[in-house]
Coordinates of N, CA and C in Angstrom, one line a residue:
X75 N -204.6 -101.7 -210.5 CA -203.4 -101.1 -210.9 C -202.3 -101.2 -209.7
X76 N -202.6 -101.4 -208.3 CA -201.7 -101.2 -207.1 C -201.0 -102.4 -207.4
X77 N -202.2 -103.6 -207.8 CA -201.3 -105.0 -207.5 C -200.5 -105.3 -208.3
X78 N -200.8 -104.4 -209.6 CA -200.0 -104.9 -211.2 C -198.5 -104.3 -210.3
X79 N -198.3 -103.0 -210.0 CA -197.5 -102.2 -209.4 C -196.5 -103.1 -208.7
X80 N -197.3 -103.3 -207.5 CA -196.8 -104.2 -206.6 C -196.2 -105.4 -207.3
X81 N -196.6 -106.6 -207.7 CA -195.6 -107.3 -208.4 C -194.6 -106.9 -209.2
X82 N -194.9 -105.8 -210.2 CA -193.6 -105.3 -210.9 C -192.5 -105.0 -210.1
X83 N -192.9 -104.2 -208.7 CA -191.7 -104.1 -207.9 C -191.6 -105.0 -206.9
X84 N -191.9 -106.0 -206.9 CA -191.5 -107.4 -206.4 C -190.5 -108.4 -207.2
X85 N -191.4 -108.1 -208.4 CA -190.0 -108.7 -209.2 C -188.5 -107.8 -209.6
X86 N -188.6 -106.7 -209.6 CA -187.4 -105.9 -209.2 C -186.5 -106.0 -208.2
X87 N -187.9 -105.9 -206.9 CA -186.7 -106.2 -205.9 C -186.0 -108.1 -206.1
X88 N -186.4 -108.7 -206.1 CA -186.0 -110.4 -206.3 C -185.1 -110.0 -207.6
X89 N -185.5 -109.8 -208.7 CA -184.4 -109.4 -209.4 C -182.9 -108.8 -209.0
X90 N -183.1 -107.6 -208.6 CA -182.2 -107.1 -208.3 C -181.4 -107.5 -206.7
X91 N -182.0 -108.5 -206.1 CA -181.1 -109.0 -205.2 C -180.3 -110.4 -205.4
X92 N -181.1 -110.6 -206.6 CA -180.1 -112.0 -207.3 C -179.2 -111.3 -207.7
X93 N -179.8 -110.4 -208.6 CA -178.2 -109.9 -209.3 C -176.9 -109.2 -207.9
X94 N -177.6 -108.9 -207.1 CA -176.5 -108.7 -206.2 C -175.9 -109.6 -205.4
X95 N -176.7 -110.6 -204.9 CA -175.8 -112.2 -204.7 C -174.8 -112.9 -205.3
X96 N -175.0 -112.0 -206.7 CA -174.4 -113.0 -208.0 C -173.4 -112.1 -208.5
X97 N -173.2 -110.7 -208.2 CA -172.4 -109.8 -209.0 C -170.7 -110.2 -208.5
X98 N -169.5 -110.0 -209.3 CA -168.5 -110.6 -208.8 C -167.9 -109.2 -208.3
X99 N -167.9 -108.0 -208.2 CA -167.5 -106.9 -208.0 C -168.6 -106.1 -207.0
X100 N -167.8 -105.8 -205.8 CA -169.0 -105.0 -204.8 C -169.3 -104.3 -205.3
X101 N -168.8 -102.9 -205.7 CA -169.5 -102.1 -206.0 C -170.9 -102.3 -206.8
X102 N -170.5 -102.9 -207.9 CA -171.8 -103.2 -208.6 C -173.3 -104.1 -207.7
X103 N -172.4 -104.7 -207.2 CA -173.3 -105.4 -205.9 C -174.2 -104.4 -204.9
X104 N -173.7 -103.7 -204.7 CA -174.2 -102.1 -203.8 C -175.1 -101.7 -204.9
X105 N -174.6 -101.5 -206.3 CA -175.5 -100.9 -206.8 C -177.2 -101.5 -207.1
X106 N -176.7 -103.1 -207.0 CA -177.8 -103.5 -207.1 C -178.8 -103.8 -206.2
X107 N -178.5 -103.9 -204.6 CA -178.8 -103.4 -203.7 C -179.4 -102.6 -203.2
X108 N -179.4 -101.1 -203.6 CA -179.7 -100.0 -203.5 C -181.4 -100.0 -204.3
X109 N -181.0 -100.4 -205.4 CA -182.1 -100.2 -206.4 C -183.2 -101.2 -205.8
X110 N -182.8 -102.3 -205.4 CA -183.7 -102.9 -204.4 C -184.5 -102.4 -203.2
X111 N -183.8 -101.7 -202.9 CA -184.1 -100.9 -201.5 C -185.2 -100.0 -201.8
X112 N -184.7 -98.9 -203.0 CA -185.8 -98.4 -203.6 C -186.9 -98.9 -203.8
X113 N -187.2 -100.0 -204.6 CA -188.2 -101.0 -204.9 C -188.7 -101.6 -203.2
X114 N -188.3 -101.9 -202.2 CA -188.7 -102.3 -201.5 C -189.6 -100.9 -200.8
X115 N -189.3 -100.0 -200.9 CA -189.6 -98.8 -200.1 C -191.3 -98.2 -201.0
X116 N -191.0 -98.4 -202.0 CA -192.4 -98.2 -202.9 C -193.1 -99.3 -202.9
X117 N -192.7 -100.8 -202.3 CA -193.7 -101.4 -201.7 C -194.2 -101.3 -200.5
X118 N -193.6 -100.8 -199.4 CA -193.8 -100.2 -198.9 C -195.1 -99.1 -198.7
X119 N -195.0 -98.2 -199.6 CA -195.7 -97.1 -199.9 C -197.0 -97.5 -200.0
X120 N -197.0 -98.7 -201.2 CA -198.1 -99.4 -201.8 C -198.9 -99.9 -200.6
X121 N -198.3 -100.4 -199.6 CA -199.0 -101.2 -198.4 C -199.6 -100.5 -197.6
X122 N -199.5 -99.3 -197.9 CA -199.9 -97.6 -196.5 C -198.9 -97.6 -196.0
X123 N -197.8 -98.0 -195.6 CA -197.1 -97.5 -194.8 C -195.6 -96.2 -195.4
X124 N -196.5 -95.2 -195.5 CA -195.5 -94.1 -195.8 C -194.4 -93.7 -195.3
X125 N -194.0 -94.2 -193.7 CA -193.1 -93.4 -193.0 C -192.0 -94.7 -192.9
X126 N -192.5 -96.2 -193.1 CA -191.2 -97.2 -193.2 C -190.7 -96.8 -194.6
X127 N -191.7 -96.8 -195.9 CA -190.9 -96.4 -196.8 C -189.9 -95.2 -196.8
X128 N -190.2 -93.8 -196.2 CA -189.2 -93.0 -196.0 C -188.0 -93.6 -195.3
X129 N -188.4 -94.4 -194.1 CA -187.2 -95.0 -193.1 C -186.2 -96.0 -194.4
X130 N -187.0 -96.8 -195.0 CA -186.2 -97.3 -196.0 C -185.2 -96.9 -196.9
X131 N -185.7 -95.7 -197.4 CA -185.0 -95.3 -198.3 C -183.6 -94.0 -197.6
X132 N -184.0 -93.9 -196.5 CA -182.9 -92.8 -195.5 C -181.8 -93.7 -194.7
X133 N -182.3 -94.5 -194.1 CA -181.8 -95.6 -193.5 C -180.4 -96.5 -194.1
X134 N -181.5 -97.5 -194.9 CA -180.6 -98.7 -195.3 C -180.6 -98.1 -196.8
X135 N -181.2 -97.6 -197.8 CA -180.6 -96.9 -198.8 C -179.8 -95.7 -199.2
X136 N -179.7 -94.9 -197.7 CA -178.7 -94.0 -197.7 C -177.3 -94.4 -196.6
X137 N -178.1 -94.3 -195.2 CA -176.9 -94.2 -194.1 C -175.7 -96.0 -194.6
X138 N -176.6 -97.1 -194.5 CA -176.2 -97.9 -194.5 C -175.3 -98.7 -195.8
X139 N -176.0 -98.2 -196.9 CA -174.8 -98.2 -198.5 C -174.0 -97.4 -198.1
X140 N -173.9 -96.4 -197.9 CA -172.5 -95.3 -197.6 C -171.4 -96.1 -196.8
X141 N -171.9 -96.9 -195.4 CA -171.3 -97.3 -194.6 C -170.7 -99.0 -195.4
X142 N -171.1 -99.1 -196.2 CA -171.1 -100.8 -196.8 C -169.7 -100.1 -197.8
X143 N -170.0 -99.5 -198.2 CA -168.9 -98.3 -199.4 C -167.5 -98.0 -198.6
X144 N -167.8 -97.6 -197.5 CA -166.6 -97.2 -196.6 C -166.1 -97.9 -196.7
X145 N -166.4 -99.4 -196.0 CA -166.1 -100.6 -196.0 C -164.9 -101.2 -196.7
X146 N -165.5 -101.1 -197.9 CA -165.1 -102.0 -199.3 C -164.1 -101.2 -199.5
X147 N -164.6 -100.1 -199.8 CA -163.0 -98.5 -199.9 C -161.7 -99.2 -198.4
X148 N -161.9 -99.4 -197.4 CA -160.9 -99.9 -196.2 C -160.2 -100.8 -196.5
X149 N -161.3 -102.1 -196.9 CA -160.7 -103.4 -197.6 C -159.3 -103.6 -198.4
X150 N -159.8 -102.5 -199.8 CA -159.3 -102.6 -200.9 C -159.1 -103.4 -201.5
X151 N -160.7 -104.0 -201.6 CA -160.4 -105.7 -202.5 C -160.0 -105.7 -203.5
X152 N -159.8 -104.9 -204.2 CA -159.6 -105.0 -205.4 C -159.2 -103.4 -205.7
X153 N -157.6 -103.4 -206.8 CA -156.9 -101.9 -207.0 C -157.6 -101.7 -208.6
X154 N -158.3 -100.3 -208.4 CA -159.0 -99.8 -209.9 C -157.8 -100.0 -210.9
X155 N -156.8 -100.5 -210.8 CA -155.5 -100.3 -212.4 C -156.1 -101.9 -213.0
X156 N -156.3 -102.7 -211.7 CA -156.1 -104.1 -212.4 C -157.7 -104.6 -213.0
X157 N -159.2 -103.3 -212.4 CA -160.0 -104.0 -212.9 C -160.3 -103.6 -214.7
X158 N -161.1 -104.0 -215.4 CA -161.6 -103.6 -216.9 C -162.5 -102.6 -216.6
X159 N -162.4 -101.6 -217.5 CA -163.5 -100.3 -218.1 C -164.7 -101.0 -218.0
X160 N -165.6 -100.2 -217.3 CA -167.0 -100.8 -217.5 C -168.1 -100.4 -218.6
X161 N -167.9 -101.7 -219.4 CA -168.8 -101.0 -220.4 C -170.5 -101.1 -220.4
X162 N -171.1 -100.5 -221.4 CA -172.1 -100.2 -221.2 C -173.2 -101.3 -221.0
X163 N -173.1 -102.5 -221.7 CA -173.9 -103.9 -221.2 C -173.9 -104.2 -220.0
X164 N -172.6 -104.2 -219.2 CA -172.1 -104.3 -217.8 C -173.5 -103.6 -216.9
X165 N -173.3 -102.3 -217.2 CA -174.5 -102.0 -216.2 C -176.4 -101.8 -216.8
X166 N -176.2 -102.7 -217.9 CA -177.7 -102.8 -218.7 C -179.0 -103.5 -217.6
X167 N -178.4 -104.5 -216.8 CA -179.2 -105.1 -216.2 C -179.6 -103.9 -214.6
X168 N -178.4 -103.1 -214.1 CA -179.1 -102.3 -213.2 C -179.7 -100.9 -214.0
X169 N -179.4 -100.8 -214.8 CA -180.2 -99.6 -215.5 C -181.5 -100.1 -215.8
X170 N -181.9 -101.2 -216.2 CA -183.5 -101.6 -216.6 C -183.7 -101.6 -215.1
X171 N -183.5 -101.9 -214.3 CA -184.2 -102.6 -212.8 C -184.3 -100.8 -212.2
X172 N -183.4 -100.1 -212.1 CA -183.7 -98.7 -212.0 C -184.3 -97.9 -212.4
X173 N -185.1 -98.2 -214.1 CA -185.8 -97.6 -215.2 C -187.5 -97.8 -214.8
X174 N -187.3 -100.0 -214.2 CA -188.8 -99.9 -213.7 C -189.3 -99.6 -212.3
X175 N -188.5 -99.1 -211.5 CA -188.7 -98.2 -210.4 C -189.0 -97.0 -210.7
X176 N -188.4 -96.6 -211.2 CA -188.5 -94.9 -211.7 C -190.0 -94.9 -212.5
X177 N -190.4 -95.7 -213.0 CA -191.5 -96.0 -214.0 C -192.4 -96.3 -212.9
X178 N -192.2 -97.4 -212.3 CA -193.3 -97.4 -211.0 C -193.5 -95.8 -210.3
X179 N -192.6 -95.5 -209.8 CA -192.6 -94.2 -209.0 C -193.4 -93.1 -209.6
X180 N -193.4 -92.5 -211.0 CA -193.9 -92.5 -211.6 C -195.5 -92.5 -212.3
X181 N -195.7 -93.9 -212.1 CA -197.3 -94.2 -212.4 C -198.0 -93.9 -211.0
X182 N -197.2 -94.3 -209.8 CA -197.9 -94.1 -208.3 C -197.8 -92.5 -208.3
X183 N -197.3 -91.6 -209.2 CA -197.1 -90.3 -208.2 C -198.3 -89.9 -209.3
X184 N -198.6 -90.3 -210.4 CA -199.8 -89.8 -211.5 C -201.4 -90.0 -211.3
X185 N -200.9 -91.5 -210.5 CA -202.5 -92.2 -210.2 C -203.1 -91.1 -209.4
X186 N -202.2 -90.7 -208.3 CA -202.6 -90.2 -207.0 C -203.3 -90.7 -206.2
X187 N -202.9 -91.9 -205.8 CA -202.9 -93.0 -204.9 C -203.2 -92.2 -203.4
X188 N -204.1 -92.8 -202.6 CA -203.5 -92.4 -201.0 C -202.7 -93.1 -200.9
X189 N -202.0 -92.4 -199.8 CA -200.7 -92.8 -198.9 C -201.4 -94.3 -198.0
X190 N -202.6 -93.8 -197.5 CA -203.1 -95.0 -196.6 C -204.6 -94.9 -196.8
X191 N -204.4 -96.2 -197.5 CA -205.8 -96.7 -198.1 C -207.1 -96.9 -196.7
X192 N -208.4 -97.0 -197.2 CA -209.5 -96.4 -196.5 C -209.0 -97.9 -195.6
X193 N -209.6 -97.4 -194.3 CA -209.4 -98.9 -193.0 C -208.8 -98.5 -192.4
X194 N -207.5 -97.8 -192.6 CA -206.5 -98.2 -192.0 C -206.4 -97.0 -190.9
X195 N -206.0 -96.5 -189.6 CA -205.8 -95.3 -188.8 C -204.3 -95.0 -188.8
X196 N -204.3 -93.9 -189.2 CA -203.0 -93.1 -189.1 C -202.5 -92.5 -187.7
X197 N -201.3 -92.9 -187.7 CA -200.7 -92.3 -186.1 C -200.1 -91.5 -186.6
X198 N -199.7 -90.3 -185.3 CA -198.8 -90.0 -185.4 C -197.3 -90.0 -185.1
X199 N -196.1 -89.1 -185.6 CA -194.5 -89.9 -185.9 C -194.5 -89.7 -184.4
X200 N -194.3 -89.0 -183.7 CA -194.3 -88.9 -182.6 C -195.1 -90.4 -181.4
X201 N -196.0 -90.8 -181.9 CA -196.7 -92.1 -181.0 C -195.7 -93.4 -181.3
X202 N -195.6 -93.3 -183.2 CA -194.9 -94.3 -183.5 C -193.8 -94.2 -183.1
X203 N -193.0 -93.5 -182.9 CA -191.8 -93.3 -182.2 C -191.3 -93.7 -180.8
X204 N -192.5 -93.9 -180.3 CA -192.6 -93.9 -178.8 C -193.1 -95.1 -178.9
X205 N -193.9 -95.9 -179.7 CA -194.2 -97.9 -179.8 C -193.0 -98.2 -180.1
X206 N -192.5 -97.6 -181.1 CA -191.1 -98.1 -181.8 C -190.0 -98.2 -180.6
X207 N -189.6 -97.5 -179.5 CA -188.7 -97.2 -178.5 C -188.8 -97.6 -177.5
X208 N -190.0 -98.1 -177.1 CA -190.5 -97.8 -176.0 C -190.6 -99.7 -175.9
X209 N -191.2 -100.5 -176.8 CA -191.6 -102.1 -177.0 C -190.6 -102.0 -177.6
X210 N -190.4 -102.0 -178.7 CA -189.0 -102.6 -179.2 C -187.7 -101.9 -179.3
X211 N -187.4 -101.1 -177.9 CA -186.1 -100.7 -177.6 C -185.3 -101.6 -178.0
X212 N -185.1 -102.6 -177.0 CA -183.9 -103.6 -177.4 C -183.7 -104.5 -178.6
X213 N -184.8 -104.6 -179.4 CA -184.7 -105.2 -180.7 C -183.6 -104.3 -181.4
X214 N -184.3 -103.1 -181.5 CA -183.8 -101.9 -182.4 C -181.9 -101.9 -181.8
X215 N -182.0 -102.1 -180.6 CA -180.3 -101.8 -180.0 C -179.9 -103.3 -180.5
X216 N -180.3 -104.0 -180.5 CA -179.8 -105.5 -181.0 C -179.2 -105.3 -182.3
X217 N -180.0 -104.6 -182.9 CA -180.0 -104.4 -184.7 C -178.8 -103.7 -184.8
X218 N -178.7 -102.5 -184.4 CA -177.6 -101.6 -184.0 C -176.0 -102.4 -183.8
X219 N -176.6 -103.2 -182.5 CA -175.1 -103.8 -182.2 C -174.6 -104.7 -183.5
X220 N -175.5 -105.2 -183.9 CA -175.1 -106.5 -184.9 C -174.1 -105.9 -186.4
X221 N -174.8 -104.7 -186.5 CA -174.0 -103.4 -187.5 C -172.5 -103.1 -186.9
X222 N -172.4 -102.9 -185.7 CA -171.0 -102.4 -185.6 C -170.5 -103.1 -185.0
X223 N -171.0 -105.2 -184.8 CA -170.1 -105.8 -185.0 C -169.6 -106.4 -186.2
X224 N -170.8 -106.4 -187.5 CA -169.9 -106.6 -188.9 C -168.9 -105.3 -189.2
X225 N -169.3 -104.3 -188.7 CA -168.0 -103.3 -189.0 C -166.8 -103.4 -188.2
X226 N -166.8 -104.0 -187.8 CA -165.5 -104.5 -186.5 C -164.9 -105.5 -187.0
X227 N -165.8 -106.3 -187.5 CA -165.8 -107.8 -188.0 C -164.9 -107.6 -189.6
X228 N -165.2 -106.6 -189.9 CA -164.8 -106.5 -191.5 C -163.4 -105.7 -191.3
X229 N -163.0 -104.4 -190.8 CA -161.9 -104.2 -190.6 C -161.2 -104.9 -190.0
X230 N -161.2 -106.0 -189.3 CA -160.3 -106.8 -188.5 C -159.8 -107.9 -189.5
X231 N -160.6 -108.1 -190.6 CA -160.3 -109.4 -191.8 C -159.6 -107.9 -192.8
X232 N -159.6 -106.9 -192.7 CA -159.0 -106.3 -193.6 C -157.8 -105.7 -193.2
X233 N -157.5 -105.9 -192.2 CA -156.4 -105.1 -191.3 C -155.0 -105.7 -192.5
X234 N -154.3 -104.9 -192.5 CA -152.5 -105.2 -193.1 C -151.9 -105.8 -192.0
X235 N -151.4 -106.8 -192.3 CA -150.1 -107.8 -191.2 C -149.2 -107.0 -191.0

């Protein structure tokens, strides 16, 4: 049942990041994004690792869509008078891709799955925190810089003449 799982939300996430490569409107693109994120974070789960799926879903499915949103809101690619009503087909494809996450989520929280399958040793947040900082300080600040130079990067292509 993990691996049926697992694929379903493999194909969600690949799903849902085509459809965000391909959407012609950000917003909807974020939306599709997100739902991926989700999907990636309960693969996550599935793999034992419980505390990246948390990081996933707080991280780049919270702090980092908000910050992608700001963004787009700065830009103003596009003024809400000139775009069309979004009707209900429009968002049929992120509502199903949302539907089989929530359905996965779901069947994993009924099964009652461990968090971390037999083999594996559990640290604690505190240790990981300290491998994570301590070895890959400068990755992690790398990752960081690269963010608030597309956010530099993007208000400078949005700036008014």
């Amino acid at each position: 049942m993990e691996a049926t799982l697992f694929y379903i939300l493999a194909a969600v996430l690949l799903t849902g990041i085509l459809f965000a490569i391909t959407a012609r409107q950000a917003v909807r693109s974020i939306v599709y994004l997100v739902t991926s994120f989700f999907a990636l974070a309960l693969m996550f789960y599935l793999l034992g690792a419980p505390l990246i799926a948390a990081f996933e879903v707080i991280i780049y499915a919270g702090a980092i869509m908000v910050l992608f949103l700001f963004v787009i809101m700065m830009l103003e690619l596009e003024s809400p008078e000139k775009l069309p009503q979004p009707h209900f087909k429009n968002w049929l494809p992120a509502l199903l891709l949302a539907g089989a996450v929530v359905g996965s989520l779901v069947v994993l929280l009924c099964s009652r799955l461990q968090a971390v399958p037999p083999g594996f040793v559990e640290i604690p947040v505190r240790q990981f925190a300290f491998a994570l900082f301590k070895q890959y300080g400068v990755a992690v600040e790398v990752v960081s810089m690269q963010l608030l130079f597309a956010l530099v990067g993007a208000l400078y292509l949005g700036r008014r003449r």
